[in-house]
XYZ file of C-alpha atoms in Angstrom:
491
model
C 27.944 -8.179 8.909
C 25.931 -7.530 5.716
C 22.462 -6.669 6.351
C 20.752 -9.507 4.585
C 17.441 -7.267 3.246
C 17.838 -4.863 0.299
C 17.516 -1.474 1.629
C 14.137 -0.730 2.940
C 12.628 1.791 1.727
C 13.956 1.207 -1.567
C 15.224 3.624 -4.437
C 12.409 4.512 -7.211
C 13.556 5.605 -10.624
C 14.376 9.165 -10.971
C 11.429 10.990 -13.243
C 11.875 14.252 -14.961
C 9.862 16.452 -17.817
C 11.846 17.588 -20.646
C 11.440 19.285 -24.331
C 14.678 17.679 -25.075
C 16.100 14.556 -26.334
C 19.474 13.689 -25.057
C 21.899 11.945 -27.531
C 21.829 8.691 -26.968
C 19.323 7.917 -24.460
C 17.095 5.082 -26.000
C 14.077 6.308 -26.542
C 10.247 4.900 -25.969
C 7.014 5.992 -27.950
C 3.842 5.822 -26.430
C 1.230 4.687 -29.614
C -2.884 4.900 -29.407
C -4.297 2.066 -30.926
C -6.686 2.263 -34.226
C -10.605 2.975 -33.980
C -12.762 0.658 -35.228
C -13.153 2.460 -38.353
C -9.536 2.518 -39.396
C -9.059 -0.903 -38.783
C -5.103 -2.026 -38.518
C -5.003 0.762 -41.303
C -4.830 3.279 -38.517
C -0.932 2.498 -37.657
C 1.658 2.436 -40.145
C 5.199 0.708 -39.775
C 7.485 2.297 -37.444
C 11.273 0.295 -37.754
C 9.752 -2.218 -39.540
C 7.546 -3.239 -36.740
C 3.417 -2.564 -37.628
C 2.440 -1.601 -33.906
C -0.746 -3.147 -32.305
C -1.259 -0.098 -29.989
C -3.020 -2.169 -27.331
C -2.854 -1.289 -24.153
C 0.637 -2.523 -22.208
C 1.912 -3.909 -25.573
C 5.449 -3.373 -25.841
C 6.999 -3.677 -28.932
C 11.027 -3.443 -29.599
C 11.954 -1.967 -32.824
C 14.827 -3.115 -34.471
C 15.939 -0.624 -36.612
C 15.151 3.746 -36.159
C 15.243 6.335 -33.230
C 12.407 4.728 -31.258
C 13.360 1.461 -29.619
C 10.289 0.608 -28.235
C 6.818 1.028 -28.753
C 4.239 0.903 -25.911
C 0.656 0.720 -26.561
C -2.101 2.923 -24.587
C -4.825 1.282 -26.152
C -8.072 4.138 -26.637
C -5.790 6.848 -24.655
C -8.279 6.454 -21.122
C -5.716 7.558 -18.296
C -6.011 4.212 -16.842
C -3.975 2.956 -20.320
C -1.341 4.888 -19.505
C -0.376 3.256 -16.214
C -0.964 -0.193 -17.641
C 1.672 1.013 -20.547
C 4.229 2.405 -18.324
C 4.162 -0.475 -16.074
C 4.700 -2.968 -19.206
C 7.448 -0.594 -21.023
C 9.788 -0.162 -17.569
C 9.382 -3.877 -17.173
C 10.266 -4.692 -20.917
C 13.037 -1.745 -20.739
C 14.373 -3.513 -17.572
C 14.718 -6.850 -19.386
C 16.133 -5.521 -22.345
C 18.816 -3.844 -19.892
C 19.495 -7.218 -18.662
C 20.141 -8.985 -21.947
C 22.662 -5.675 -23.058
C 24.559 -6.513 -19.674
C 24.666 -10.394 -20.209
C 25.758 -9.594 -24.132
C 28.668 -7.557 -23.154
C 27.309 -4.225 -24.225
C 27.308 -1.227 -21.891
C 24.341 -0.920 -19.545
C 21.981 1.982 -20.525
C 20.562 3.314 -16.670
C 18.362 5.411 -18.528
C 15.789 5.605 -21.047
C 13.087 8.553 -22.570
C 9.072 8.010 -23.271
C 7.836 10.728 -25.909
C 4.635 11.549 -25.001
C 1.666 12.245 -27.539
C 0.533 15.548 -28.060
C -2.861 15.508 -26.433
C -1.610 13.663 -23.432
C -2.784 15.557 -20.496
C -1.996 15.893 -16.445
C -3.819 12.889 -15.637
C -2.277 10.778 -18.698
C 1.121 11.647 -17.169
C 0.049 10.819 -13.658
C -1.026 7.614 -14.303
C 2.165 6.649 -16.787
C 3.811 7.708 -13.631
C 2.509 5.235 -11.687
C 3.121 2.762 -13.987
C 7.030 3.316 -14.421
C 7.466 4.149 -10.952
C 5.642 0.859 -9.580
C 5.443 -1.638 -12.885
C 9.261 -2.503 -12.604
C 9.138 -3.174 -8.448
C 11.736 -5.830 -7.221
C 12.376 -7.203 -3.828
C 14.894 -10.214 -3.301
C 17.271 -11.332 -0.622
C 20.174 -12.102 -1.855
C 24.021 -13.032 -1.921
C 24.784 -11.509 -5.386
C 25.816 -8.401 -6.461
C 23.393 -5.932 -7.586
C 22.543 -5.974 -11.359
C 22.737 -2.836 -13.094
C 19.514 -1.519 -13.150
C 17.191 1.731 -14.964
C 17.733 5.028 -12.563
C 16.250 7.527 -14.662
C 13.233 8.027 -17.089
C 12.733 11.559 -19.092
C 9.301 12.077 -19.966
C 9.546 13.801 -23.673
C 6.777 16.496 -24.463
C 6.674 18.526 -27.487
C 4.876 21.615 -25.215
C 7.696 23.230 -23.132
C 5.148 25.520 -21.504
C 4.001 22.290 -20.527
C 7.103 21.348 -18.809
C 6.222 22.878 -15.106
C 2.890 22.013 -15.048
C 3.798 17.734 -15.383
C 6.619 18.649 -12.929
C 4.231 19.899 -10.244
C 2.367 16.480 -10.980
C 4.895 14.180 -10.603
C 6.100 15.887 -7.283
C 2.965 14.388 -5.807
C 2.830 11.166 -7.766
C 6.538 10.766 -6.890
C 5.526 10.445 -2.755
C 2.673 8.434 -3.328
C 4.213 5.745 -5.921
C 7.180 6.092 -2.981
C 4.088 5.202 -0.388
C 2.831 1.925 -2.031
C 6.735 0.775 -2.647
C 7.603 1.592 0.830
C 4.521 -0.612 2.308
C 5.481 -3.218 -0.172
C 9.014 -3.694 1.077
C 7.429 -3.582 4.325
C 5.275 -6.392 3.985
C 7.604 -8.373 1.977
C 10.501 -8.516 4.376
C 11.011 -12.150 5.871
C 9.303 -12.219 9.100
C 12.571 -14.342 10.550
C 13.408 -10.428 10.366
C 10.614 -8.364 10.400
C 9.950 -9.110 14.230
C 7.665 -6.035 15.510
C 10.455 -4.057 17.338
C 12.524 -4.575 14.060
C 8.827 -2.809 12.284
C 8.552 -0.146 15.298
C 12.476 0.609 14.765
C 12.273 0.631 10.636
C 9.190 3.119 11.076
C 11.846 5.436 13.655
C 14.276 5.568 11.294
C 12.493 6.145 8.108
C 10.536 8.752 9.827
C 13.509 10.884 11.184
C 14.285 14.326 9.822
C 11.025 14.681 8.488
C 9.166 18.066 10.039
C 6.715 17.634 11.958
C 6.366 13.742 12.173
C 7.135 12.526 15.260
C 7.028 8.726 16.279
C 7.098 6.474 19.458
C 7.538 2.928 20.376
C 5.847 1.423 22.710
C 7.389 -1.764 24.343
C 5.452 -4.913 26.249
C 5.759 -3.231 29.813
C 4.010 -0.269 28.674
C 1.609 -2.171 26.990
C 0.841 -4.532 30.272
C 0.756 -1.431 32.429
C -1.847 0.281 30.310
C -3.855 -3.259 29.613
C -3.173 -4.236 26.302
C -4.332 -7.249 27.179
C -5.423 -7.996 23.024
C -1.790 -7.060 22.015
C -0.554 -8.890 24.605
C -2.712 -12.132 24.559
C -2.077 -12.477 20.671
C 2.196 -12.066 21.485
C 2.473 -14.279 24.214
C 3.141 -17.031 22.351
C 6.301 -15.571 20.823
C 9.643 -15.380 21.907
C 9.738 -11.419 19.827
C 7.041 -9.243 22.146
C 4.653 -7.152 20.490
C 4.830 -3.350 19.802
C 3.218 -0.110 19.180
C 4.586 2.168 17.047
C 2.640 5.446 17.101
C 3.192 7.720 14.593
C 2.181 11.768 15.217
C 2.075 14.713 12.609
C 1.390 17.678 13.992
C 1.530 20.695 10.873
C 0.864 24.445 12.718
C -3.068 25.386 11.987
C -4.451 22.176 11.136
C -7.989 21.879 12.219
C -8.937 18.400 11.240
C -7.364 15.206 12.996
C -7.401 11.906 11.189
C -7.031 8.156 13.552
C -5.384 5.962 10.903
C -5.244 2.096 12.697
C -3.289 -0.529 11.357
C -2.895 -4.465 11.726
C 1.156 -5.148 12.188
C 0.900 -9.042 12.776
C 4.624 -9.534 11.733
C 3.873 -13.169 11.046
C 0.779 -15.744 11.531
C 0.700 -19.100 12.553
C -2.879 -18.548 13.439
C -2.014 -19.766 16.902
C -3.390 -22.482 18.570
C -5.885 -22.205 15.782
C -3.467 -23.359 13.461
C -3.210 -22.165 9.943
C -2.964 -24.741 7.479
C 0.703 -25.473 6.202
C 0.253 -24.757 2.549
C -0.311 -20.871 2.898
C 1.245 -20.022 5.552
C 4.736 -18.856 4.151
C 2.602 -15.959 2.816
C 1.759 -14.577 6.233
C 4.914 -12.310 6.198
C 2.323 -9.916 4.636
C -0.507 -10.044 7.514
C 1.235 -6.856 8.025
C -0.077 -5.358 5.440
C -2.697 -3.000 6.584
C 0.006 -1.705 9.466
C 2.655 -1.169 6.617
C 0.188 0.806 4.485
C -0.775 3.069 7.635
C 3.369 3.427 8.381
C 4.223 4.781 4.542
C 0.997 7.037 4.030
C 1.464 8.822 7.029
C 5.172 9.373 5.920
C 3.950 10.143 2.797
C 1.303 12.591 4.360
C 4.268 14.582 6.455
C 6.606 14.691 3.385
C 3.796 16.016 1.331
C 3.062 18.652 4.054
C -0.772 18.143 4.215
C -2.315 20.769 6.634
C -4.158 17.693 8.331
C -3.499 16.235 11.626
C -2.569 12.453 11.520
C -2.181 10.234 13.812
C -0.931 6.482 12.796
C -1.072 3.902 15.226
C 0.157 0.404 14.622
C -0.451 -2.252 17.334
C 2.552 -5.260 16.438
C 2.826 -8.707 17.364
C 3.714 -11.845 15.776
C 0.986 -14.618 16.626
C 3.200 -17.783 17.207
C 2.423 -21.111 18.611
C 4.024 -22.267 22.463
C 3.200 -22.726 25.737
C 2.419 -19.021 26.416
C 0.129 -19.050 23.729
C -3.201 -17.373 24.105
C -6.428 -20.148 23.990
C -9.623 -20.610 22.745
C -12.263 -20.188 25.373
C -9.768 -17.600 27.327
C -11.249 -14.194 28.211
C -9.471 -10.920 27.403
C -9.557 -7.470 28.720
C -8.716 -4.743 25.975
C -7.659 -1.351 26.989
C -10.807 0.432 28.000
C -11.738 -2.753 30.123
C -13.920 -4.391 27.577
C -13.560 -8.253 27.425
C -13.897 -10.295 24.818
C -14.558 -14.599 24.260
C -11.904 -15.872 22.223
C -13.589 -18.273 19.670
C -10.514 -18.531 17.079
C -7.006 -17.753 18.044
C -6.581 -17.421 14.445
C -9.240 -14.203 14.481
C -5.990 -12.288 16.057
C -5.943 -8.706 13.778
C -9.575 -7.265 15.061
C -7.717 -8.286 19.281
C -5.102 -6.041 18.397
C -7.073 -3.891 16.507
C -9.611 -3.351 19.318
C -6.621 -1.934 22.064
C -5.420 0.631 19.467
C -8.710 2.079 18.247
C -9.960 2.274 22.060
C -6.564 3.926 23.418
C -6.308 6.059 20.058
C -9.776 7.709 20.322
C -9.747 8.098 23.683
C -6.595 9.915 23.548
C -6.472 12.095 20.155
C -9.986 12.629 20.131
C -10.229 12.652 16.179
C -12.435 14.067 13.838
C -12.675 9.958 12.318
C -10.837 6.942 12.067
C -10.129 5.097 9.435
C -8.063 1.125 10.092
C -6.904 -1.101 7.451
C -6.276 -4.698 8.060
C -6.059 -8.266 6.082
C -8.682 -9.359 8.383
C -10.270 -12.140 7.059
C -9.848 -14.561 4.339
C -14.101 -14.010 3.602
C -13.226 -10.521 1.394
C -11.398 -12.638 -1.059
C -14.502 -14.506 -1.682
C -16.619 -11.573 -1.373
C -14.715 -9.226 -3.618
C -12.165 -10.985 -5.162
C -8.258 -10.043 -5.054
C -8.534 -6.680 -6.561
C -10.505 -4.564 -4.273
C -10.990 -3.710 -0.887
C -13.696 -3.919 1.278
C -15.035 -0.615 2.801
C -17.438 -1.101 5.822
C -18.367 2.320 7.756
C -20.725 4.082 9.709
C -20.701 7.420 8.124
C -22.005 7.410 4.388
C -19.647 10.734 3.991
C -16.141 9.274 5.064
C -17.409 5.931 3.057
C -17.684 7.794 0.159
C -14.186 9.600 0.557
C -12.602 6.286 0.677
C -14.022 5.550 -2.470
C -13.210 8.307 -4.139
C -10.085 8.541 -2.880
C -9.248 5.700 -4.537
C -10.585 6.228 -7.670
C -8.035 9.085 -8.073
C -5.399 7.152 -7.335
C -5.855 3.612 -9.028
C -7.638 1.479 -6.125
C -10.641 -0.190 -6.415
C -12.967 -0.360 -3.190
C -16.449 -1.902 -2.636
C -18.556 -0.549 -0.071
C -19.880 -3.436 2.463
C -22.876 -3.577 4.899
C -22.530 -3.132 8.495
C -26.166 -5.600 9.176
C -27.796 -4.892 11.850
C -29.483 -8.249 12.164
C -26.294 -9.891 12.748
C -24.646 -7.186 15.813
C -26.317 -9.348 18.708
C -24.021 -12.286 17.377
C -21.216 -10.370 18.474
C -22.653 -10.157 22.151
C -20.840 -11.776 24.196
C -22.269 -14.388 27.446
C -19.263 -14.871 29.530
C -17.874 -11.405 28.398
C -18.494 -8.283 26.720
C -18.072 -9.284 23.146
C -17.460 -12.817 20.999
C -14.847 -12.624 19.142
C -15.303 -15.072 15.779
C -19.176 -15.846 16.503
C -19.474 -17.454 12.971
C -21.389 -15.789 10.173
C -20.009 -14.140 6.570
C -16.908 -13.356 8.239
C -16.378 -9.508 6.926
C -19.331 -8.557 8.175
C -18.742 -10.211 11.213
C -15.109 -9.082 11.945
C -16.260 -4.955 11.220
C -19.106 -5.770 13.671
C -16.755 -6.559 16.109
C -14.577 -3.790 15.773
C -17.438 -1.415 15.789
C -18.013 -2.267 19.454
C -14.857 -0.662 20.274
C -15.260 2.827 18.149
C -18.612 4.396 20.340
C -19.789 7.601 18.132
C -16.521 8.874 16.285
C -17.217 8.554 12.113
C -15.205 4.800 11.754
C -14.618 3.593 8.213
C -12.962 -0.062 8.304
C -10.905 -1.184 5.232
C -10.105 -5.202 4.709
C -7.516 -5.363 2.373
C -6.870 -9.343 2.373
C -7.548 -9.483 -1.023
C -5.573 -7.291 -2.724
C -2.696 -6.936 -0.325
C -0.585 -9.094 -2.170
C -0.361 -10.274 -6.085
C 0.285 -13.640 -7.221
C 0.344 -12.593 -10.734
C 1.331 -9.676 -12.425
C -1.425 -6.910 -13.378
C -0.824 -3.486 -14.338
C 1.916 -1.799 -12.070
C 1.394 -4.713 -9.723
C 4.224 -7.356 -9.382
C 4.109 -10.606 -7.451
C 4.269 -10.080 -3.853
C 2.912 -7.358 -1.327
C 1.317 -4.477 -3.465
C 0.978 -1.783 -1.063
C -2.640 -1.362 -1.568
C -4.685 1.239 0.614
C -1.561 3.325 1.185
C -2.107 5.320 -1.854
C -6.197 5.466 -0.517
C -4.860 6.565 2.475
C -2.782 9.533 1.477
C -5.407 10.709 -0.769
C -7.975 10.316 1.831
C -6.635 12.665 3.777
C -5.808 15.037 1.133
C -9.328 15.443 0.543
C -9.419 17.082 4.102
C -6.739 19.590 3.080
């Protein structure tokens, strides 16, 4: 029987650095646009077409060499991922119209780069083509021919080694965000959490040094999962947790890297209203971004200790459901007032950081989840919400994701509000009412004790409804690309 999901991780485009032009290959120019002084002046006619040079205009020229014409507006870096995003997405549709005319499909195309484009210009027009031209569709047809390779054209062949060392890393992370995007987009009639824990097996096999195990619902009931287990009792798949371990010789540093997996959300008993709720596929999201950047960590062979640990269930509606009012004991033997059955990430969240600190012992932890729907409101759908209680590992995040093309916004942690979280009938409430981000990292920081924790809500910008630079519509694998680079910075 066909497998009815494209493959998972999917292919990325082939990149490669050359001095050379091969005959034939259609070929893409990358233009600047004008200063302010030269005016439209500034550009003269290239195939008959004037270009505008603004940043992820794409041009096609009729006549000439060049076939397209991308713009990279003032030259910032950040242009150049915004350009290569818009050119493999133009150079994708123009492939499609050659195949629907007849003509003979190109599969690959060349961008000449401009003489003072540096490391950083090439790493973010990596990016761009890499991610800009994502697709992921269940389907009965065929596959459509489609780009596999893109030469990047410099005029510097000393140059050549140099970009290629570049795009070796850029080439694993770009693979990182794509990897949690197919993860989060997968149908959840599918994407139950053993099919997660045994997608994260596979994809991690062969890879030194990474190791990972899956965790079924006996173990978890024997070792008193009870917020895993209270939020997947209501569905007829049983949770999961998939823990991830790389282990390179001499590391000295060990990161905890904690991720929501709810497969799908109903929001329980606490039902979710119907109009959203087909987009809860991605409530995943955080979990997916932990599963590819620790892959992406072992492939890259950091010399940092990483462990990954993604607590899975899908939080379904029946009459094994968990309730509001019911008190549950996490692993540790904390207990915790259920207020909102539809508060479900920080319950599962709470049994992984406890069990994964207590037995790793790590340097910090760092968990992304879509937590709550208050960060969207807060921050928009762009950036992520940091909330930590070590200024040093907050600032890492940030930076982290700076150099890789992901906006954060460091959040408070007030004090005034961490007696709401106090529990009367148990140790903790979990959805005591307030501004819900705050709220929901207050909670969680009453199962971390004294370890540097930095919490990352992602339910803004884990999935696109529009396109934006070399995000699509869909899951965008945000934070995995943080992630990585996060613990880079420890190499």
């Amino acid at each position: 029987m066909r497998n009815p999901l494209p493959p998972v991780p999917g292919k990325l485009l082939e990149l490669e650095v050359s001095a050379d032009l091969r005959r034939g290959t259609p070929l893409a120019t990358l233009i600047a646009a004008p200063s302010e002084e030269d005016g439209d002046a500034g550009l003269e006619e290239i195939g008959g077409v004037r270009p505008t040079g603004k940043a992820g205009d794409v041009q096609t020229v009729p006549t000439g060499g060049t076939r397209w014409l991308a713009g990279v507006g003032d030259g910032e870096p950040r242009h150049y991922r915004k350009a290569g995003a818009a050119l493999v997405r133009a150079v994708s549709a123009a492939l499609d119209e050659d195949v629907k005319a007849g003509e003979k499909a190109f599969r690959a195309f060349a961008v000449e780069l401009p003489e003072d484009a540096g490391a950083e210009h090439v790493e973010e027009l990596a990016f761009g083509l890499l991610l800009g031209g994502y697709r992921f569709t269940v389907t009965a047809e065929e596959p459509k021919p489609s780009l596999r390779t893109v030469r990047l054209l410099t005029r510097h062949e000393r140059a050549v080694p140099a970009y290629e060392k570049v795009l070796e890393r850029v080439r694993e992370l770009a693979a990182a965000a794509s990897f949690a995007r197919d993860l989060a987009n997968a149908p959840s009639n599918i994407k139950t959490p053993a099919w997660l824990a045994d997608t994260t097996a596979r994809v991690a096999g062969g890879i030194p040094n990474l190791t990972v195990s899956v965790r079924d619902e006996k173990w978890l009931a024997e070792q008193g999962f009870g917020g895993v287990l209270a939020v997947g009792g209501g569905s007829a798949a049983p949770p999961r947790l998939i823990e991830l371990e790389y282990r390179p010789r001499g590391a000295t540093t060990h990161l905890l890297l904690v991720g929501k997996g709810i497969t799908f959300d109903t929001g329980g008993l606490s039902i979710k209203p119907a109009d959203g709720m087909h987009l809860m596929r991605t409530d995943m999201a955080g979990g997916a971004a932990i599963i590819a950047a620790v892959r992406a960590i072992a492939a890259l062979r950091l010399p940092v200790k990483v462990t990954g640990l993604v607590p899975a269930a899908e939080n379904h509606v029946s009459g094994s459901s968990y309730r509001p009012g019911d008190i549950v004991r996490h692993y540790g033997g904390k207990t915790t007032e259920v207020g909102n059955t539809d508060a479900e990430g920080r319950m599962v969240l709470a049994d992984a950081l406890v069990y994964g600190i207590e037995k790793h012992k790590p340097d910090a932890v760092i968990d992304a989840a879509t937590l709550t729907g208050a960060m969207k409101v807060s921050l928009g759908v762009r950036t992520g919400g940091v909330f930590a209680t070590d200024d040093a590992l907050a600032e890492r995040v940030t930076k982290a994701g700076e150099r890789v093309g992901e906006a954060w916004w460091r959040m408070p942690l007030l004090e005034d509000l961490a007696e709401t979280v106090q529990g009367s009938l148990g140790d903790v409430r979990q959805a005591p009412g307030g501004p819900g981000g705050i709220v929901a990292a207050l909670f969680l920081r009453e199962f971390v004790g004294d370890v540097p924790w930095a919490h990352l809500d992602i339910a803004g910008p884990a999935r696109a409804d529009k396109t934006y630079a070399d995000v699509v519509p869909g899951a965008t694998g945000f934070a995995a690309r943080t992630l990585v680079e996060l613990v880079a910075s420890y190499a």
